mmCIF file of C-alpha atoms in Angstrom:
data_model
loop_
_atom_site.group_PDB
_atom_site.id
_atom_site.type_symbol
_atom_site.label_atom_id
_atom_site.label_comp_id
_atom_site.label_asym_id
_atom_site.label_seq_id
_atom_site.Cartn_x
_atom_site.Cartn_y
_atom_site.Cartn_z
ATOM 1 C CA MET A 9 0.088 0.270 -0.038
ATOM 2 C CA ALA A 10 1.115 3.967 -1.145
ATOM 3 C CA PRO A 11 2.104 5.704 2.188
ATOM 4 C CA ARG A 12 -1.026 8.473 2.210
ATOM 5 C CA ILE A 13 -0.205 12.208 2.225
ATOM 6 C CA LEU A 14 -3.596 13.629 3.710
ATOM 7 C CA LEU A 15 -3.224 17.500 2.609
ATOM 8 C CA MET A 16 -5.713 19.758 3.787
ATOM 9 C CA ASP A 17 -6.646 22.335 1.674
ATOM 10 C CA ASN A 18 -6.742 25.801 2.301
ATOM 11 C CA PRO A 19 -7.642 28.533 0.092
ATOM 12 C CA LEU A 20 -3.800 30.301 1.049
ATOM 13 C CA SER A 21 -2.305 26.916 -0.905
ATOM 14 C CA ALA A 22 -2.423 26.810 -4.415
ATOM 15 C CA MET A 23 -3.353 22.981 -4.675
ATOM 16 C CA GLU A 24 -3.089 22.364 -8.741
ATOM 17 C CA ILE A 25 0.887 22.848 -7.587
ATOM 18 C CA ALA A 26 0.561 20.484 -5.015
ATOM 19 C CA ARG A 27 -0.714 17.668 -7.415
ATOM 20 C CA GLU A 28 1.430 18.695 -9.805
ATOM 21 C CA ILE A 29 4.645 18.155 -7.718
ATOM 22 C CA ALA A 30 3.441 15.306 -5.193
ATOM 23 C CA PRO A 31 6.106 12.474 -4.594
ATOM 24 C CA SER A 32 5.375 10.080 -7.425
ATOM 25 C CA GLY A 33 4.978 6.175 -5.481
ATOM 26 C CA MET A 34 3.017 8.037 -2.452
ATOM 27 C CA GLU A 35 -1.184 8.956 -2.285
ATOM 28 C CA LEU A 36 -2.416 12.745 -2.159
ATOM 29 C CA VAL A 37 -5.505 13.173 -0.825
ATOM 30 C CA VAL A 38 -6.938 16.657 -0.440
ATOM 31 C CA ALA A 39 -9.511 17.307 1.071
ATOM 32 C CA PRO A 40 -10.704 20.360 3.625
ATOM 33 C CA LEU A 41 -9.498 19.912 7.567
ATOM 34 C CA GLY A 42 -12.967 18.096 9.321
ATOM 35 C CA SER A 43 -14.411 16.744 6.042
ATOM 36 C CA PRO A 44 -16.080 13.898 5.486
ATOM 37 C CA GLU A 45 -13.429 12.863 2.890
ATOM 38 C CA PHE A 46 -11.021 14.382 5.782
ATOM 39 C CA GLN A 47 -12.139 11.787 7.895
ATOM 40 C CA ALA A 48 -12.161 9.151 6.042
ATOM 41 C CA ALA A 49 -8.380 9.093 4.823
ATOM 42 C CA ALA A 50 -7.043 9.927 7.879
ATOM 43 C CA PRO A 51 -7.094 6.012 9.646
ATOM 44 C CA GLY A 52 -5.293 5.181 6.194
ATOM 45 C CA ALA A 53 -2.677 8.853 6.386
ATOM 46 C CA ASP A 54 1.038 8.707 7.214
ATOM 47 C CA PHE A 55 1.863 12.240 6.864
ATOM 48 C CA LEU A 56 -0.668 15.017 7.726
ATOM 49 C CA VAL A 57 0.589 18.229 5.800
ATOM 50 C CA GLY A 58 -1.435 21.991 5.938
ATOM 51 C CA PHE A 59 -2.232 24.956 8.905
ATOM 52 C CA GLY A 60 -2.265 24.314 12.650
ATOM 53 C CA ASN A 61 -5.408 23.942 13.821
ATOM 54 C CA ARG A 62 -6.451 22.969 17.663
ATOM 55 C CA ALA A 63 -8.763 20.775 15.831
ATOM 56 C CA ILE A 64 -5.243 18.413 15.534
ATOM 57 C CA GLY A 65 -5.252 16.918 18.917
ATOM 58 C CA ALA A 66 -5.525 13.876 20.098
ATOM 59 C CA GLU A 67 -8.725 12.338 18.798
ATOM 60 C CA PHE A 68 -7.316 12.961 15.636
ATOM 61 C CA TYR A 69 -4.429 11.417 16.642
ATOM 62 C CA ARG A 70 -6.172 8.454 18.223
ATOM 63 C CA ALA A 71 -8.051 8.014 14.247
ATOM 64 C CA ALA A 72 -4.723 8.022 12.412
ATOM 65 C CA PRO A 73 -2.645 5.861 14.076
ATOM 66 C CA ARG A 74 -0.460 5.593 10.476
ATOM 67 C CA LEU A 75 0.560 8.663 11.305
ATOM 68 C CA LYS A 76 4.257 9.622 11.429
ATOM 69 C CA LEU A 77 4.795 12.988 10.360
ATOM 70 C CA PHE A 78 2.841 16.553 11.115
ATOM 71 C CA GLN A 79 4.344 18.848 8.289
ATOM 72 C CA LEU A 80 2.877 22.826 8.531
ATOM 73 C CA LEU A 81 3.348 25.084 5.610
ATOM 74 C CA SER A 82 4.077 27.369 7.601
ATOM 75 C CA ALA A 83 6.643 29.117 9.564
ATOM 76 C CA GLY A 84 4.288 29.541 12.988
ATOM 77 C CA TYR A 85 2.561 26.800 15.108
ATOM 78 C CA ASP A 86 1.376 28.362 17.377
ATOM 79 C CA THR A 87 -2.024 27.165 17.186
ATOM 80 C CA VAL A 88 -0.657 23.270 17.225
ATOM 81 C CA ASP A 89 -1.521 21.259 19.841
ATOM 82 C CA ILE A 90 1.784 20.123 20.708
ATOM 83 C CA GLU A 91 0.859 18.361 24.022
ATOM 84 C CA ALA A 92 -1.448 15.845 22.259
ATOM 85 C CA ALA A 93 1.315 15.757 19.781
ATOM 86 C CA ARG A 94 3.693 14.912 22.291
ATOM 87 C CA ALA A 95 1.552 12.197 23.659
ATOM 88 C CA ALA A 96 0.694 10.922 20.157
ATOM 89 C CA GLY A 97 4.683 10.906 19.731
ATOM 90 C CA ILE A 98 4.303 12.854 16.095
ATOM 91 C CA PRO A 99 6.944 14.975 14.803
ATOM 92 C CA VAL A 100 5.414 18.506 14.236
ATOM 93 C CA CYS A 101 7.887 20.385 11.280
ATOM 94 C CA ASN A 102 7.317 23.850 10.231
ATOM 95 C CA ASN A 103 7.875 24.584 6.835
ATOM 96 C CA GLY A 104 12.023 24.908 6.264
ATOM 97 C CA GLY A 105 11.903 29.001 5.679
ATOM 98 C CA ALA A 106 9.535 29.015 2.270
ATOM 99 C CA ASN A 107 7.986 31.661 3.677
ATOM 100 C CA SER A 108 11.478 33.953 4.609
ATOM 101 C CA THR A 109 11.968 35.834 1.029
ATOM 102 C CA ALA A 110 8.317 36.402 1.851
ATOM 103 C CA VAL A 111 7.995 37.463 4.966
ATOM 104 C CA SER A 112 11.650 39.626 5.523
ATOM 105 C CA GLU A 113 10.249 41.517 2.350
ATOM 106 C CA HIS A 114 6.932 42.398 3.908
ATOM 107 C CA ALA A 115 8.833 43.736 7.397
ATOM 108 C CA ILE A 116 10.793 45.768 5.099
ATOM 109 C CA MET A 117 7.663 47.420 3.352
ATOM 110 C CA LEU A 118 6.199 48.127 5.899
ATOM 111 C CA MET A 119 8.916 49.755 7.296
ATOM 112 C CA LEU A 120 8.733 52.143 3.768
ATOM 113 C CA ALA A 121 5.131 52.229 4.325
ATOM 114 C CA THR A 122 5.249 53.753 7.777
ATOM 115 C CA CYS A 123 8.235 55.897 7.554
ATOM 116 C CA ARG A 124 6.971 57.405 3.848
ATOM 117 C CA ARG A 125 3.094 57.383 5.301
ATOM 118 C CA LEU A 126 2.747 55.551 2.155
ATOM 119 C CA VAL A 127 -1.281 55.030 2.955
ATOM 120 C CA TRP A 128 -1.605 58.849 3.819
ATOM 121 C CA GLN A 129 0.033 60.466 1.193
ATOM 122 C CA HIS A 130 -2.170 57.592 -1.024
ATOM 123 C CA GLU A 131 -5.583 58.514 0.515
ATOM 124 C CA SER A 132 -4.725 62.050 0.142
ATOM 125 C CA VAL A 133 -3.865 61.933 -4.007
ATOM 126 C CA ALA A 134 -7.270 60.354 -4.070
ATOM 127 C CA ALA A 135 -8.739 62.611 -2.189
ATOM 128 C CA GLY A 136 -7.822 65.519 -4.407
ATOM 129 C CA ARG A 137 -5.491 66.867 -1.792
ATOM 130 C CA TRP A 138 -2.699 66.182 -4.189
ATOM 131 C CA ARG A 139 -0.190 66.513 -0.681
ATOM 132 C CA GLY A 140 -2.426 67.082 2.175
ATOM 133 C CA ASN A 141 -3.508 69.806 4.288
ATOM 134 C CA ASP A 142 -0.078 70.368 6.241
ATOM 135 C CA LEU A 143 2.354 70.108 3.919
ATOM 136 C CA ALA A 144 5.179 72.029 6.420
ATOM 137 C CA GLY A 145 3.987 69.445 8.970
ATOM 138 C CA THR A 146 4.686 66.598 7.228
ATOM 139 C CA LYS A 147 7.745 64.621 8.121
ATOM 140 C CA LEU A 148 9.067 61.538 5.918
ATOM 141 C CA TYR A 149 11.877 59.477 6.885
ATOM 142 C CA GLU A 150 14.495 57.142 5.341
ATOM 143 C CA LEU A 151 15.739 53.759 6.152
ATOM 144 C CA ARG A 152 19.519 54.725 5.490
ATOM 145 C CA ASP A 153 21.538 55.313 8.379
ATOM 146 C CA LYS A 154 18.532 54.573 10.619
ATOM 147 C CA THR A 155 19.079 51.805 13.195
ATOM 148 C CA LEU A 156 17.060 48.658 13.191
ATOM 149 C CA GLY A 157 16.601 46.427 15.877
ATOM 150 C CA ILE A 158 15.698 42.687 15.230
ATOM 151 C CA VAL A 159 14.011 40.640 17.809
ATOM 152 C CA GLY A 160 14.619 37.301 16.717
ATOM 153 C CA LEU A 161 17.120 36.317 14.584
ATOM 154 C CA GLY A 162 15.732 33.365 12.388
ATOM 155 C CA ALA A 163 15.721 31.898 9.075
ATOM 156 C CA ILE A 164 12.911 35.135 8.465
ATOM 157 C CA GLY A 165 15.386 37.986 10.715
ATOM 158 C CA LYS A 166 18.573 37.014 9.207
ATOM 159 C CA LYS A 167 16.903 38.091 5.586
ATOM 160 C CA VAL A 168 15.613 41.179 7.396
ATOM 161 C CA ALA A 169 18.994 42.148 8.480
ATOM 162 C CA ARG A 170 20.529 41.679 4.854
ATOM 163 C CA LEU A 171 17.677 43.813 2.795
ATOM 164 C CA ALA A 172 18.245 46.385 5.551
ATOM 165 C CA ASN A 173 22.200 46.134 4.933
ATOM 166 C CA ALA A 174 21.737 46.584 1.357
ATOM 167 C CA PHE A 175 18.878 49.828 2.568
ATOM 168 C CA GLY A 176 22.549 51.282 4.625
ATOM 169 C CA MET A 177 20.821 50.594 7.920
ATOM 170 C CA ARG A 178 22.657 49.269 11.154
ATOM 171 C CA VAL A 179 21.648 46.724 12.461
ATOM 172 C CA GLN A 180 21.323 44.973 16.213
ATOM 173 C CA TYR A 181 19.704 41.790 17.359
ATOM 174 C CA TYR A 182 18.125 40.228 20.690
ATOM 175 C CA ASP A 183 17.633 36.744 20.259
ATOM 176 C CA ILE A 184 17.493 33.957 23.118
ATOM 177 C CA ARG A 185 20.067 31.854 20.973
ATOM 178 C CA ARG A 186 23.163 34.381 19.825
ATOM 179 C CA VAL A 187 24.521 33.881 16.740
ATOM 180 C CA SER A 188 28.736 33.255 16.691
ATOM 181 C CA GLU A 189 31.104 36.092 15.969
ATOM 182 C CA ALA A 190 31.255 34.947 12.538
ATOM 183 C CA GLU A 191 27.898 35.025 11.661
ATOM 184 C CA GLU A 192 27.008 38.218 12.855
ATOM 185 C CA ASP A 193 30.360 39.378 10.753
ATOM 186 C CA ALA A 194 28.480 37.839 8.111
ATOM 187 C CA LEU A 195 25.121 39.167 8.398
ATOM 188 C CA SER A 196 26.549 43.191 9.654
ATOM 189 C CA VAL A 197 24.431 42.445 12.874
ATOM 190 C CA ARG A 198 25.826 43.005 16.266
ATOM 191 C CA PHE A 199 24.192 41.451 19.545
ATOM 192 C CA ARG A 200 22.436 43.669 22.081
ATOM 193 C CA LEU A 201 20.199 42.550 25.047
ATOM 194 C CA LEU A 202 16.275 43.685 24.320
ATOM 195 C CA GLY A 203 16.796 46.702 26.676
ATOM 196 C CA GLU A 204 19.205 48.037 24.028
ATOM 197 C CA VAL A 205 17.054 47.342 21.254
ATOM 198 C CA LEU A 206 14.064 48.765 22.188
ATOM 199 C CA ALA A 207 16.027 51.955 23.757
ATOM 200 C CA THR A 208 18.504 52.554 20.483
ATOM 201 C CA SER A 209 16.187 51.366 17.524
ATOM 202 C CA ASP A 210 14.756 54.212 14.827
ATOM 203 C CA ILE A 211 12.563 50.426 14.009
ATOM 204 C CA VAL A 212 12.232 47.501 16.106
ATOM 205 C CA SER A 213 10.831 44.679 13.790
ATOM 206 C CA LEU A 214 9.490 41.226 15.850
ATOM 207 C CA HIS A 215 10.323 38.166 14.216
ATOM 208 C CA VAL A 216 9.983 35.650 17.236
ATOM 209 C CA PRO A 217 7.694 32.345 17.293
ATOM 210 C CA LEU A 218 4.354 32.929 19.608
ATOM 211 C CA THR A 219 4.943 30.431 22.677
ATOM 212 C CA PRO A 220 4.211 31.111 26.251
ATOM 213 C CA ALA A 221 7.687 33.239 26.869
ATOM 214 C CA SER A 222 6.855 35.417 23.467
ATOM 215 C CA LYS A 223 3.653 36.311 24.960
ATOM 216 C CA HIS A 224 3.271 39.993 25.099
ATOM 217 C CA MET A 225 7.351 40.282 25.512
ATOM 218 C CA ILE A 226 6.115 43.596 23.689
ATOM 219 C CA GLY A 227 3.885 45.102 26.737
ATOM 220 C CA ALA A 228 3.515 48.924 28.131
ATOM 221 C CA ALA A 229 6.915 48.750 29.778
ATOM 222 C CA GLU A 230 8.835 48.023 26.447
ATOM 223 C CA LEU A 231 6.910 50.363 24.207
ATOM 224 C CA ALA A 232 7.580 52.750 26.631
ATOM 225 C CA ALA A 233 11.216 51.973 26.259
ATOM 226 C CA MET A 234 11.290 52.665 22.758
ATOM 227 C CA LYS A 235 12.320 55.908 21.141
ATOM 228 C CA PRO A 236 9.407 58.386 20.693
ATOM 229 C CA THR A 237 10.651 58.563 17.212
ATOM 230 C CA ALA A 238 10.568 54.856 15.920
ATOM 231 C CA TYR A 239 8.363 52.631 14.350
ATOM 232 C CA LEU A 240 7.262 48.757 15.302
ATOM 233 C CA VAL A 241 6.931 46.977 12.725
ATOM 234 C CA ASN A 242 5.762 42.835 13.449
ATOM 235 C CA THR A 243 4.888 39.938 10.780
ATOM 236 C CA CYS A 244 5.414 37.375 13.447
ATOM 237 C CA ARG A 245 2.050 36.823 15.826
ATOM 238 C CA GLY A 246 0.092 39.217 17.243
ATOM 239 C CA PRO A 247 -0.307 38.360 20.535
ATOM 240 C CA VAL A 248 4.035 39.301 20.868
ATOM 241 C CA VAL A 249 2.889 41.758 21.383
ATOM 242 C CA ASP A 250 -0.076 43.811 23.825
ATOM 243 C CA GLU A 251 -2.252 45.312 21.919
ATOM 244 C CA ALA A 252 -4.178 47.122 24.317
ATOM 245 C CA ALA A 253 -0.663 49.010 25.522
ATOM 246 C CA LEU A 254 0.169 49.479 21.941
ATOM 247 C CA ILE A 255 -2.858 51.152 21.216
ATOM 248 C CA ALA A 256 -2.287 53.429 23.891
ATOM 249 C CA ALA A 257 1.715 54.498 23.145
ATOM 250 C CA LEU A 258 0.164 54.973 19.089
ATOM 251 C CA SER A 259 -2.750 57.166 20.632
ATOM 252 C CA GLU A 260 -0.342 59.222 22.833
ATOM 253 C CA GLY A 261 2.232 59.627 20.424
ATOM 254 C CA ARG A 262 4.801 57.585 22.347
ATOM 255 C CA ILE A 263 5.844 56.089 19.673
ATOM 256 C CA ALA A 264 5.876 57.547 15.852
ATOM 257 C CA GLY A 265 3.747 54.393 14.099
ATOM 258 C CA ALA A 266 3.396 50.929 13.709
ATOM 259 C CA GLY A 267 3.088 48.433 10.501
ATOM 260 C CA LEU A 268 1.368 45.071 11.454
ATOM 261 C CA ASP A 269 0.402 42.412 9.670
ATOM 262 C CA VAL A 270 -0.816 40.205 12.531
ATOM 263 C CA PHE A 271 -3.501 41.112 15.102
ATOM 264 C CA ASP A 272 -3.935 39.614 18.312
ATOM 265 C CA GLN A 273 -7.452 38.252 17.217
ATOM 266 C CA GLU A 274 -7.952 37.496 13.682
ATOM 267 C CA PRO A 275 -9.518 38.702 12.111
ATOM 268 C CA PRO A 276 -9.631 41.635 13.964
ATOM 269 C CA PRO A 277 -13.170 42.771 15.091
ATOM 270 C CA ALA A 278 -14.693 46.299 13.098
ATOM 271 C CA ASP A 279 -13.749 48.321 16.266
ATOM 272 C CA ASN A 280 -10.535 47.780 16.818
ATOM 273 C CA PRO A 281 -8.745 51.408 17.792
ATOM 274 C CA LEU A 282 -6.295 50.423 15.251
ATOM 275 C CA PHE A 283 -8.519 51.365 12.030
ATOM 276 C CA ARG A 284 -8.802 54.856 13.655
ATOM 277 C CA LEU A 285 -4.724 55.685 13.744
ATOM 278 C CA PRO A 286 -3.232 57.600 11.621
ATOM 279 C CA ASN A 287 -0.158 56.292 12.250
ATOM 280 C CA VAL A 288 -0.599 53.106 11.592
ATOM 281 C CA VAL A 289 0.126 50.102 8.539
ATOM 282 C CA LEU A 290 -2.346 47.311 8.607
ATOM 283 C CA THR A 291 -2.322 44.383 6.312
ATOM 284 C CA PRO A 292 -4.060 41.063 7.323
ATOM 285 C CA HIS A 293 -1.758 38.748 7.441
ATOM 286 C CA PHE A 294 -0.216 38.150 4.291
ATOM 287 C CA ALA A 295 3.241 38.870 4.484
ATOM 288 C CA GLY A 296 3.876 34.718 4.177
ATOM 289 C CA PRO A 297 1.633 33.325 1.161
ATOM 290 C CA THR A 298 2.814 34.750 -2.052
ATOM 291 C CA TRP A 299 2.791 33.005 -5.292
ATOM 292 C CA ASP A 300 6.579 32.320 -5.433
ATOM 293 C CA ASN A 301 6.386 30.179 -2.184
ATOM 294 C CA GLN A 302 3.826 27.956 -3.079
ATOM 295 C CA GLN A 303 6.005 25.314 -4.365
ATOM 296 C CA ALA A 304 8.445 26.058 -1.884
ATOM 297 C CA ARG A 305 6.127 25.336 1.071
ATOM 298 C CA PHE A 306 4.888 21.890 -0.933
ATOM 299 C CA ARG A 307 8.384 21.373 -2.105
ATOM 300 C CA ASN A 308 9.882 21.169 1.415
ATOM 301 C CA ALA A 309 6.581 19.354 2.905
ATOM 302 C CA PHE A 310 6.999 16.585 0.422
ATOM 303 C CA ASP A 311 10.730 16.180 0.770
ATOM 304 C CA ASN A 312 10.146 15.280 4.944
ATOM 305 C CA CYS A 313 7.564 13.168 3.977
ATOM 306 C CA GLN A 314 9.963 11.142 1.847
ATOM 307 C CA ARG A 315 12.529 11.534 4.184
ATOM 308 C CA VAL A 316 10.574 9.860 6.694
ATOM 309 C CA ALA A 317 9.214 7.106 4.569
ATOM 310 C CA ARG A 318 12.724 6.425 4.052
ATOM 311 C CA GLY A 319 13.411 5.703 7.352
ATOM 312 C CA GLU A 320 15.632 9.467 8.217
ATOM 313 C CA LYS A 321 14.490 11.942 10.874
ATOM 314 C CA PRO A 322 12.621 14.801 9.599
ATOM 315 C CA LEU A 323 13.786 18.257 9.067
ATOM 316 C CA TRP A 324 12.661 21.279 10.876
ATOM 317 C CA VAL A 325 11.530 19.548 13.620
ATOM 318 C CA ILE A 326 9.869 23.080 16.132
ATOM 319 C CA PRO A 327 11.690 23.265 19.255
ATOM 320 C CA GLU A 328 9.243 21.752 21.708
ATOM 321 C CA LEU A 329 9.588 18.267 20.143
ATOM 322 C CA ALA A 330 12.942 18.763 19.129
ATOM 323 C CA GLY A 331 15.733 15.984 20.449
#
């Protein structure tokens, strides 16, 4: 019997690409999570591929006794029931950096959009105000010579650093796992304590996974430590930032602005105060999925399935289950 890959159907993923590059010699079943087709395929599934979902818990693992791997198409894994996977002995792996280029470019885009007030400029032109109503008081900023503080120097953070170098920025970082001095030299970055990064950066860009330790790691005290001229960019996970504290800091002008791709609640409620603030640029958790990385995400996923099928250890096991 051919090994079976159960792929969770999702509008963020191009299933025609998955079908095109699916490994020969393996059965690919595409079905929405929770559908009758999904439930029927689960008992014979060797590999589960898709995005994290709390519905994939102990009950699912009992219903899928042949399962050997839960392979994510995303970098983040905060919606994975880690304890259920641990109890079932199932490794959970992220996407191996397949979306790292997309997210790093998106982070730079948000830096540019906030510093150059892109949305305000567009709205002014579209409304016939050309350059707005306060030309003398309008301040636009360049990235060159600004200090960028990267919080989380993983695959995405490193690519943000390289792009920032190309813009002529000075880059410093904080991470609980420091890189070697040789790698710091290669990336033109320098380690600083979190407090130093917050206090001295013109832009702080967040690239950490959401874990109990990182939830609200940027709260009222951390925002107060930032310069009033500084910008915050978040393309990782919304709850890494205390959203209420951020709204207060933005409303009161204690930081200059923010570029956010992620929110505490997604989608955010219609009355979210962020929608009414002029110093924010918002995108709908769209930093990762681009058309360009569809193949890379599926390629990494299927390669890991093949590795496990050959009896090898999978790549990119999430830290909580590694070892």
